């Protein structure tokens, strides 16, 4: 290693190397974010520390720190995709640390949801649903207006009520939810869309393992939740009171936006929750759950033709 070491020393002692180094040093310490960091720690940092950490600080200046406004993870330009750089002070050393950016956090969270909850899987066409594809034909304008109101309120930090979209089979209710979810994703707002009958079946199968609580917790606390096809599940008092009831109760208290779709109107939904498969009649419990649905979401009827017949 001797010869290399010696030649490196030689290079470093060349006058033009020194000039370039001092130019780079100037460039680095004058960069806006570096300046802010040096200002913040001006009592603790001296010139020697800067010289020792110059390469790390240089790397810092070459990386994007505008990660909050980055459109997507795919477009990340940083050395380590999805990580944003931060200068830190470790004793007498200036260090460079990489943390997950907001897009990466959302991406990882979605992966976590998807590995845990199988019923999150939705058909490709729903995953690609776009707001622009929803025609404004009669009966849809109200739903679209409500969605725009929701987006505006939510983004401005105001209370934002979800939608209870009901209507007949095949009119595009699930598609509508998918379009809202994608619209939110475009604005870096995360939501999860769960096909409720399947989710409940999955929960029943998780009774034996330990993932039941974890699955419920994820859905309960999701920043924005979309429950597809409420009313199509096999009803039991366990499903109604322990699962759906618990989830909705929590979301109501925490003001967490919740959307629903259903083939049933509110009155029919009440009827659905009144009779369990065992034939018990529990009007009060049914009323309680429907009250929660109404507190969380504004009912809106989606009309249109059955698109599935055309396929
Ligand atoms: P619902 O949930 O009301 O039963 P879906 O949302 O599943 O209906 O829609 C039925 C079919 O029509 C699906 O294949 C869906 O992808 C398609 N579809 C619905 N709305 C649209 C739309 N606006 N543009 C394109 N395809 C749509
Ligand atoms: Mg549907």
Short mmCIF file of C-alpha atoms and ligand atoms in Angstrom, two decimals:
data_model
loop_
_atom_site.label_atom_id
_atom_site.label_comp_id
_atom_site.label_asym_id
_atom_site.label_seq_id
_atom_site.Cartn_x
_atom_site.Cartn_y
_atom_site.Cartn_z
CA UNK A 1 0.00 0.00 0.00
CA UNK A 2 2.98 2.27 0.53
CA UNK A 3 3.37 3.51 -3.07
CA UNK A 4 -0.33 4.35 -3.41
CA UNK A 5 -0.32 6.18 -0.12
CA UNK A 6 2.72 8.12 -1.18
CA UNK A 7 1.28 9.04 -4.56
CA UNK A 8 -1.99 10.10 -2.93
CA UNK A 9 -0.05 12.41 -0.67
CA UNK A 10 1.70 13.83 -3.69
CA UNK A 11 -1.57 14.54 -5.42
CA UNK A 12 -2.95 16.18 -2.33
CA UNK A 13 0.02 18.46 -2.10
CA UNK A 14 -0.25 19.65 -5.69
CA UNK A 15 -1.31 23.27 -5.77
CA UNK A 16 -4.25 22.76 -8.15
CA UNK A 17 -5.61 20.00 -5.91
CA UNK A 18 -5.50 22.36 -2.96
CA UNK A 19 -7.30 25.04 -4.93
CA UNK A 20 -9.98 22.62 -6.02
CA UNK A 21 -10.37 21.38 -2.47
CA UNK A 22 -10.78 24.85 -1.08
CA UNK A 23 -13.26 25.70 -3.86
CA UNK A 24 -15.26 22.62 -2.97
CA UNK A 25 -15.10 23.55 0.70
CA UNK A 26 -16.48 26.99 -0.09
CA UNK A 27 -19.24 25.52 -2.22
CA UNK A 28 -20.17 23.05 0.50
CA UNK A 29 -20.27 25.44 3.42
CA UNK A 30 -22.19 28.03 1.44
CA UNK A 31 -24.97 25.69 0.50
CA UNK A 32 -28.27 26.75 2.06
CA UNK A 33 -29.02 23.64 4.10
CA UNK A 34 -25.38 23.28 5.21
CA UNK A 35 -25.41 26.92 6.30
CA UNK A 36 -28.53 26.28 8.35
CA UNK A 37 -26.89 23.28 9.99
CA UNK A 38 -23.68 25.17 10.75
CA UNK A 39 -25.66 28.09 12.15
CA UNK A 40 -27.68 25.84 14.37
CA UNK A 41 -24.51 24.27 15.81
CA UNK A 42 -22.16 27.24 15.55
CA UNK A 43 -21.08 26.91 19.19
CA UNK A 44 -19.99 23.29 18.76
CA UNK A 45 -18.43 23.21 15.29
CA UNK A 46 -14.94 24.44 14.38
CA UNK A 47 -13.00 24.52 11.10
CA UNK A 48 -11.13 21.31 11.85
CA UNK A 49 -14.39 19.42 12.21
CA UNK A 50 -15.55 20.76 8.86
CA UNK A 51 -12.29 19.69 7.19
CA UNK A 52 -12.53 16.22 8.64
CA UNK A 53 -16.12 15.73 7.49
CA UNK A 54 -15.86 17.53 4.19
CA UNK A 55 -16.53 14.45 2.05
CA UNK A 56 -19.67 13.61 3.97
CA UNK A 57 -20.86 17.17 3.77
CA UNK A 58 -20.09 17.18 0.05
CA UNK A 59 -22.21 14.06 -0.42
CA UNK A 60 -24.96 15.80 1.50
CA UNK A 61 -24.95 18.75 -0.91
CA UNK A 62 -25.31 16.42 -3.91
CA UNK A 63 -28.45 14.74 -2.55
CA UNK A 64 -32.02 15.95 -2.81
CA UNK A 65 -33.57 17.17 0.41
CA UNK A 66 -36.84 18.18 -1.21
CA UNK A 67 -38.35 14.79 -0.44
CA UNK A 68 -41.64 16.12 0.90
CA UNK A 69 -42.61 17.47 -2.50
CA UNK A 70 -41.21 14.57 -4.52
CA UNK A 71 -43.98 13.07 -6.70
CA UNK A 72 -43.11 9.39 -6.27
CA UNK A 73 -40.56 6.88 -5.12
CA UNK A 74 -39.81 5.88 -8.72
CA UNK A 75 -38.56 9.38 -9.41
CA UNK A 76 -36.21 9.46 -6.44
CA UNK A 77 -32.81 10.81 -7.47
CA UNK A 78 -30.94 10.08 -4.27
CA UNK A 79 -28.05 7.68 -3.83
CA UNK A 80 -30.15 5.30 -1.78
CA UNK A 81 -33.64 5.29 -3.23
CA UNK A 82 -36.27 6.50 -0.77
CA UNK A 83 -33.86 7.92 1.76
CA UNK A 84 -33.25 11.58 2.52
CA UNK A 85 -29.97 12.85 3.92
CA UNK A 86 -29.57 14.66 7.21
CA UNK A 87 -26.48 16.16 8.80
CA UNK A 88 -25.98 15.21 12.42
CA UNK A 89 -23.44 15.97 15.06
CA UNK A 90 -21.86 12.95 16.78
CA UNK A 91 -19.57 14.35 19.44
CA UNK A 92 -16.76 16.06 17.53
CA UNK A 93 -17.73 14.63 14.15
CA UNK A 94 -20.20 15.87 11.58
CA UNK A 95 -21.99 12.83 10.27
CA UNK A 96 -24.39 12.04 7.46
CA UNK A 97 -27.49 10.06 8.18
CA UNK A 98 -30.12 8.76 5.76
CA UNK A 99 -33.74 8.51 6.85
CA UNK A 100 -36.75 7.14 4.97
CA UNK A 101 -38.55 9.83 2.98
CA UNK A 102 -42.37 10.29 3.20
CA UNK A 103 -42.88 8.32 -0.05
CA UNK A 104 -40.77 5.44 1.18
CA UNK A 105 -42.63 5.36 4.50
CA UNK A 106 -45.97 5.22 2.66
CA UNK A 107 -44.63 2.56 0.30
CA UNK A 108 -43.35 0.38 3.15
CA UNK A 109 -46.59 0.78 5.04
CA UNK A 110 -48.59 -0.32 2.02
CA UNK A 111 -46.37 -3.37 1.70
CA UNK A 112 -46.94 -4.14 5.35
CA UNK A 113 -50.71 -3.86 4.89
CA UNK A 114 -50.57 -6.08 1.85
CA UNK A 115 -48.57 -8.81 3.50
CA UNK A 116 -50.88 -8.82 6.48
CA UNK A 117 -54.26 -8.38 4.87
CA UNK A 118 -55.03 -10.57 1.88
CA UNK A 119 -58.42 -8.99 1.30
CA UNK A 120 -56.68 -5.79 0.25
CA UNK A 121 -56.13 -7.34 -3.13
CA UNK A 122 -58.32 -5.71 -5.66
CA UNK A 123 -58.77 -6.29 -9.34
CA UNK A 124 -56.31 -4.51 -11.61
CA UNK A 125 -58.99 -2.27 -13.15
CA UNK A 126 -59.95 -0.95 -9.72
CA UNK A 127 -56.32 -0.29 -8.84
CA UNK A 128 -56.10 1.77 -12.03
CA UNK A 129 -59.43 3.56 -11.52
CA UNK A 130 -59.25 7.25 -12.35
CA UNK A 131 -61.51 10.05 -11.24
CA UNK A 132 -61.50 11.41 -14.79
CA UNK A 133 -63.11 8.21 -16.07
CA UNK A 134 -66.20 8.70 -13.99
CA UNK A 135 -68.84 10.15 -16.23
CA UNK A 136 -70.95 12.98 -14.95
CA UNK A 137 -74.16 11.40 -16.14
CA UNK A 138 -77.28 11.93 -14.05
CA UNK A 139 -77.06 10.90 -10.44
CA UNK A 140 -73.28 11.02 -10.26
CA UNK A 141 -72.75 14.73 -9.89
CA UNK A 142 -73.63 14.68 -6.19
CA UNK A 143 -71.16 11.92 -5.39
CA UNK A 144 -68.41 13.73 -7.30
CA UNK A 145 -69.15 17.03 -5.55
CA UNK A 146 -69.00 15.31 -2.17
CA UNK A 147 -65.65 13.74 -3.03
CA UNK A 148 -64.20 17.11 -4.01
CA UNK A 149 -65.51 18.63 -0.81
CA UNK A 150 -63.94 15.80 1.13
CA UNK A 151 -60.55 16.28 -0.51
CA UNK A 152 -60.60 20.00 0.10
CA UNK A 153 -61.58 19.70 3.75
CA UNK A 154 -59.13 16.91 4.42
CA UNK A 155 -56.22 18.74 2.88
CA UNK A 156 -57.04 21.86 4.84
CA UNK A 157 -57.15 19.91 8.09
CA UNK A 158 -60.89 20.43 8.53
CA UNK A 159 -63.27 17.67 9.64
CA UNK A 160 -63.91 15.57 6.56
CA UNK A 161 -66.80 13.16 6.38
CA UNK A 162 -66.56 10.10 4.16
CA UNK A 163 -69.22 8.78 1.78
CA UNK A 164 -71.63 5.90 2.01
CA UNK A 165 -72.03 5.05 -1.67
CA UNK A 166 -74.98 2.78 -2.30
CA UNK A 167 -76.66 1.54 -5.43
CA UNK A 168 -77.31 -1.54 -7.45
CA UNK A 169 -74.88 -4.18 -8.50
CA UNK A 170 -72.44 -3.18 -11.23
CA UNK A 171 -73.00 0.60 -11.29
CA UNK A 172 -69.36 1.27 -10.42
CA UNK A 173 -69.35 1.77 -6.65
CA UNK A 174 -66.11 -0.11 -6.08
CA UNK A 175 -64.59 1.63 -9.08
CA UNK A 176 -65.55 4.95 -7.51
CA UNK A 177 -63.74 4.03 -4.26
CA UNK A 178 -60.69 2.97 -6.24
CA UNK A 179 -60.69 6.33 -8.02
CA UNK A 180 -60.86 8.19 -4.69
CA UNK A 181 -58.02 6.06 -3.30
CA UNK A 182 -55.87 6.85 -6.33
CA UNK A 183 -56.72 10.52 -6.15
CA UNK A 184 -55.58 10.51 -2.51
CA UNK A 185 -52.41 8.61 -3.39
CA UNK A 186 -51.58 11.29 -5.98
CA UNK A 187 -51.67 13.80 -3.16
CA UNK A 188 -49.52 11.58 -0.97
CA UNK A 189 -52.46 10.70 1.26
CA UNK A 190 -52.60 7.07 2.17
CA UNK A 191 -55.78 5.05 2.31
CA UNK A 192 -56.64 1.39 2.51
CA UNK A 193 -59.43 -0.25 0.61
CA UNK A 194 -60.74 -3.45 2.10
CA UNK A 195 -63.25 -5.83 0.56
CA UNK A 196 -65.25 -6.30 3.76
CA UNK A 197 -66.85 -9.76 3.24
CA UNK A 198 -63.42 -11.22 2.44
CA UNK A 199 -61.75 -9.35 5.30
CA UNK A 200 -64.24 -10.79 7.77
CA UNK A 201 -63.73 -14.30 6.41
CA UNK A 202 -60.00 -13.76 6.81
CA UNK A 203 -60.46 -12.61 10.40
CA UNK A 204 -62.48 -15.73 11.21
CA UNK A 205 -59.61 -17.83 9.90
CA UNK A 206 -57.13 -15.85 11.97
CA UNK A 207 -58.92 -16.68 15.21
CA UNK A 208 -56.49 -19.54 15.71
CA UNK A 209 -53.33 -17.56 15.12
CA UNK A 210 -52.14 -14.38 16.72
CA UNK A 211 -52.64 -12.05 13.75
CA UNK A 212 -56.31 -11.28 14.47
CA UNK A 213 -55.66 -8.34 16.77
CA UNK A 214 -52.98 -6.96 14.50
CA UNK A 215 -55.25 -7.10 11.43
CA UNK A 216 -58.09 -5.35 13.21
CA UNK A 217 -55.68 -2.75 14.55
CA UNK A 218 -54.38 -1.90 11.07
CA UNK A 219 -57.85 -1.36 9.66
CA UNK A 220 -59.07 0.44 12.78
CA UNK A 221 -56.27 2.99 12.74
CA UNK A 222 -55.75 3.48 8.98
CA UNK A 223 -55.65 7.24 8.23
CA UNK A 224 -58.38 6.76 5.61
CA UNK A 225 -60.39 3.56 5.44
CA UNK A 226 -62.63 2.32 2.64
CA UNK A 227 -64.91 -0.59 3.38
CA UNK A 228 -66.18 -2.10 0.17
CA UNK A 229 -69.51 -3.94 0.12
CA UNK A 230 -70.78 -3.56 3.66
CA UNK A 231 -73.99 -5.55 3.97
CA UNK A 232 -72.76 -8.37 1.74
CA UNK A 233 -71.00 -10.15 4.61
CA UNK A 234 -72.35 -13.15 6.46
CA UNK A 235 -73.91 -11.40 9.46
CA UNK A 236 -73.38 -12.60 13.01
CA UNK A 237 -73.34 -10.74 16.28
CA UNK A 238 -69.55 -11.26 16.41
CA UNK A 239 -69.11 -9.63 13.00
CA UNK A 240 -71.51 -6.79 13.77
CA UNK A 241 -70.62 -5.90 17.36
CA UNK A 242 -67.09 -7.14 17.94
CA UNK A 243 -65.54 -6.39 14.58
CA UNK A 244 -67.41 -3.78 12.52
CA UNK A 245 -68.78 -2.08 15.65
CA UNK A 246 -65.36 -1.84 17.30
CA UNK A 247 -63.69 -0.51 14.16
CA UNK A 248 -66.35 2.14 13.52
CA UNK A 249 -66.55 3.21 17.15
CA UNK A 250 -62.82 3.90 17.26
CA UNK A 251 -62.82 5.75 13.94
CA UNK A 252 -65.72 7.90 15.04
CA UNK A 253 -63.97 8.96 18.24
CA UNK A 254 -60.70 9.66 16.46
CA UNK A 255 -62.45 11.45 13.55
CA UNK A 256 -60.75 9.16 11.03
CA UNK A 257 -62.35 9.42 7.58
CA UNK A 258 -64.19 6.28 6.50
CA UNK A 259 -65.88 5.41 3.20
CA UNK A 260 -68.32 2.63 2.45
CA UNK A 261 -69.98 1.07 -0.53
CA UNK A 262 -73.06 -1.10 -0.34
CA UNK A 263 -75.80 -2.62 -2.42
CA UNK A 264 -78.10 -1.63 0.43
CA UNK A 265 -79.54 1.75 1.29
CA UNK A 266 -79.42 2.86 4.94
CA UNK A 267 -82.84 1.35 5.74
CA UNK A 268 -81.95 -1.96 4.17
CA UNK A 269 -78.62 -1.94 5.96
CA UNK A 270 -80.44 -1.58 9.28
CA UNK A 271 -82.57 -4.56 8.34
CA UNK A 272 -79.47 -6.54 7.39
CA UNK A 273 -77.86 -5.90 10.78
CA UNK A 274 -81.05 -6.71 12.68
CA UNK A 275 -81.17 -10.41 11.86
CA UNK A 276 -78.24 -12.68 12.48
CA UNK A 277 -77.95 -15.97 10.62
CA UNK A 278 -79.05 -17.73 13.76
CA UNK A 279 -82.37 -15.89 13.53
CA UNK A 280 -81.91 -13.57 16.50
CA UNK A 281 -83.55 -10.19 16.22
CA UNK A 282 -81.52 -7.33 17.61
CA UNK A 283 -82.96 -4.05 16.44
CA UNK A 284 -81.14 -1.93 19.00
CA UNK A 285 -77.71 -3.27 18.09
CA UNK A 286 -78.50 -2.83 14.41
CA UNK A 287 -79.55 0.78 15.00
CA UNK A 288 -76.37 1.46 16.94
CA UNK A 289 -74.08 0.31 14.14
CA UNK A 290 -76.02 2.15 11.45
CA UNK A 291 -75.81 5.32 13.56
CA UNK A 292 -72.04 4.98 13.46
CA UNK A 293 -72.05 4.52 9.70
CA UNK A 294 -74.13 7.69 9.34
CA UNK A 295 -71.90 9.63 11.70
CA UNK A 296 -68.86 8.71 9.62
CA UNK A 297 -70.26 9.02 6.11
CA UNK A 298 -72.82 10.91 4.04
CA UNK A 299 -75.13 8.55 2.13
CA UNK A 300 -75.16 9.07 -1.60
CA UNK A 301 -76.99 7.02 -4.16
CA UNK A 302 -75.00 6.06 -7.22
CA UNK A 303 -77.18 5.33 -10.19
CA UNK A 304 -76.26 4.08 -13.61
CA UNK A 305 -76.40 1.01 -15.75
CA UNK A 306 -74.99 -2.33 -14.80
CA UNK A 307 -71.55 -2.27 -16.41
CA UNK A 308 -71.01 -5.92 -15.72
CA UNK A 309 -73.79 -6.90 -18.12
CA UNK A 310 -71.94 -5.23 -20.95
CA UNK A 311 -68.87 -7.37 -20.40
P1 LIG B 1 -70.17 -2.21 -8.15
O1 LIG B 1 -69.11 -2.15 -7.13
O2 LIG B 1 -71.15 -1.08 -8.06
O3 LIG B 1 -70.89 -3.53 -8.18
P2 LIG B 1 -67.94 -2.05 -9.97
O4 LIG B 1 -67.27 -0.88 -9.45
O5 LIG B 1 -67.36 -3.39 -9.66
O6 LIG B 1 -69.49 -2.05 -9.59
O7 LIG B 1 -68.05 -1.87 -11.56
C1 LIG B 1 -68.50 -2.91 -12.44
C2 LIG B 1 -67.54 -3.03 -13.62
O8 LIG B 1 -67.52 -1.84 -14.38
C3 LIG B 1 -66.12 -3.26 -13.18
O9 LIG B 1 -65.51 -4.15 -14.06
C4 LIG B 1 -65.50 -1.88 -13.24
O10 LIG B 1 -64.11 -1.94 -13.48
C5 LIG B 1 -66.23 -1.24 -14.40
N1 LIG B 1 -66.40 0.21 -14.20
C6 LIG B 1 -67.18 0.81 -13.30
N2 LIG B 1 -67.14 2.15 -13.41
C7 LIG B 1 -66.28 2.41 -14.42
C8 LIG B 1 -65.81 3.60 -15.06
N3 LIG B 1 -66.21 4.81 -14.65
N4 LIG B 1 -64.95 3.48 -16.08
C9 LIG B 1 -64.53 2.28 -16.49
N5 LIG B 1 -64.95 1.12 -15.96
C10 LIG B 1 -65.80 1.16 -14.94
MG1 LIG B 2 -68.47 -3.52 -5.70
#
